[in-house]
Amino acid sequence: MNLLPVLVTIISISTCSAASPASHRTCENSLATPLPYSSFSSSSVYTQGCGAGYAKLNRKQGAGGWSPLDTDRYQWLQVDLGSRKQVVSVATQGRYSSSDWTSKYRLLYSDTQKNWRPYLQDGNIWTFEGNMDSEASVRHELQHAILARYIRFIPVGWSREGRIGLRLELYGCSYWADVISFDGHGVISYRFRSKKIKIVKDVISLKFRTTAGAGVLLHGEGQQGDYISLELRRARLQLSLNLGSDQYGSIQGHTSVTSGSLLDDDHWHSVVIERYRRNVNFTLDHHTQQFRTNGEFDHLDLDHEISFGGHPVSAKPSSGGVDNFVGCMEGIAYNGDNITSLVRRKKVDTSSFRNLTFACAEANSFSVFFNSTSFLRLPGQTDSDTLSVSLSFRTWNPSGLLMFTALADGWVEVGLTEGKVTVYMNVTQKKNMRIDISSGSGLNDGQWHSVHLNALENYAMLTVDGDEASTVRTAIPIQIQTGGTYHFGGNVLHGNTRPLQRSFQGCMQMIHIDDHLADLRAVEQGLIGTFENVSLDMCAIIDRCVPNYCEHDGLCSQTWDTFSCNCSGTGYTGATCHTSMYPQSCEEYQHQGKSSGSFWIDPDGSGSIAPFRVHCDMTEGKVWTMLKNNLSPQTPVTSSEQGGKAVLQITYNVTDEQLLSVSSSAEYCEQYVGYACRMSRLLNTPGDLHAEI
């Protein structure tokens, strides 16, 4: 007997016509007033009585506060809190009984007096409103607490009647955490009390600091295929989870979510992962993403251990392709256990560490931050027949001037043009012969990129990102002769020649001239070179696409000042891809005079449910919305070997959420299933059968 039933299913739907301050209260100690005079320092002092140590709120000692020698934007007042503190608010006054005060200021902070970080609010370097007289105190509660040892005040506005004047107070409390340094070899292995654990709820937290753009922060896995992994990739944080997949492939549990950017800035970043069953809160630096894991399982099954700083030492080489973490972590906690404390008490396995240290080493890099009006001028060798310049940069702008130097006969310019490094050489001896070379692409992605230009004898070589295999080499018609002055960033005028590129906006570091690292600390101290409107020893680049304000998977791109959204293929339009391009129902198409056919609808408008295609049947009195599955009109079904039962997997062309969005607003819903059987029995009915359900 041959069994050849045919199954057809259609869903038809008829639409209706209507379509923490509390924590701050426990952390409000005066931090600056109890400090000794020596804990205060400044860029300069107007008179001895205006020393930095007199800049305490409501105090009248000395000349009643701090005033610098010059009144300009290069002045600063610094407070050494003695150790890392949590700062939650700040207050300022002008200099006592004077015409000197600070009307606007910015805050920088650091653990080491190096690599300063600006205080950000609402995604921008924040400018605080200060004082309008010398006596009133103005206090600001910080939107996010600062954790640092050193705080710098940068006046950017001051009294029109006098000078910069400042008294201040910082409010907060003590902060302490075990810090562990990771060298790329050591991994913390936290072993479970039992060989296998089945977890329905997780709370994992840690802070990290690194200059590396890639590395594994934590990893755990089970033999059944479950895993959890937190990794840095291209200076972004990626959380991967799998609560289980079945062997037939019908249930895929892998879920991956990315957060943050520019996380290789050598500043502390805070991470909290909270999971209950399939619901996850993923928080990075106060920004929380909420999501549900894929699949149908809600327990995380792990074997033996979870590791921090890399994959477990016992893991197979195929476990992952990302390197171990290089940097520092503190405050590691896993489901109520203080991992960093256990490490200090030697309660967990740290045998893979070559040298376990509980301190965070200082980075050697010194960054320079450029805006559209900045420049940096440095000296080099004069009359040399070899030109050698290298640097690293990061920016969002596709174009900008990196370096310009005048030769004895001509000039050389290195710039960024449409995301690639370009070199222009103009040789005046050869009747203004110009030589152009370029290398790289997409270098305005916010990542650090290196450039090395060598010109010697009769050729020039350009290398980008250390890729020697891609080095571009070109002939030079004459032997060059250096002029001895190098301009970085902008504001160059050499005779009647202006740079071809506009000013650079971004960060530079590791500047080498004549194969010698430029001493930027000496520049900061005024010993060599000159600069204007640059910020030294900091990189304040901001990613305006994180968090992504482009809705519905719109593609975010940015320049230094703005971001824009590419809404192509999303089904939405507008500045942030918010407005749906499609009607909400088949009935709206009917009102537009459309006849039956295939249309895109978006039932929740600008909501989270993506548009989808349906068939609108408008031939009857009511409007029907029809959703079809992936089966052909006639699909043969054969019995399986298990109990003579036939199983056919049916998948609709919409998600459950999309289906619910239509059915929940329907007057009536029906499903059609048709069986056509030949030479077989269905439902104990003899003979041939054609049935509809």
XYZ file of C-alpha atoms in Angstrom, residues 11 80 83 85 133 314 338 351 493 533 618 638 658:
13
model
C -3.471 30.997 8.253
C 45.893 64.317 44.960
C 44.487 56.925 47.090
C 38.390 57.575 46.008
C 31.060 85.959 42.157
C 42.930 22.487 30.165
C 34.664 37.377 45.508
C 49.462 28.277 38.660
C 51.561 78.005 6.422
C 44.723 74.036 21.611
C -9.787 42.085 -0.438
C 6.015 9.394 4.193
C 5.011 39.080 14.017
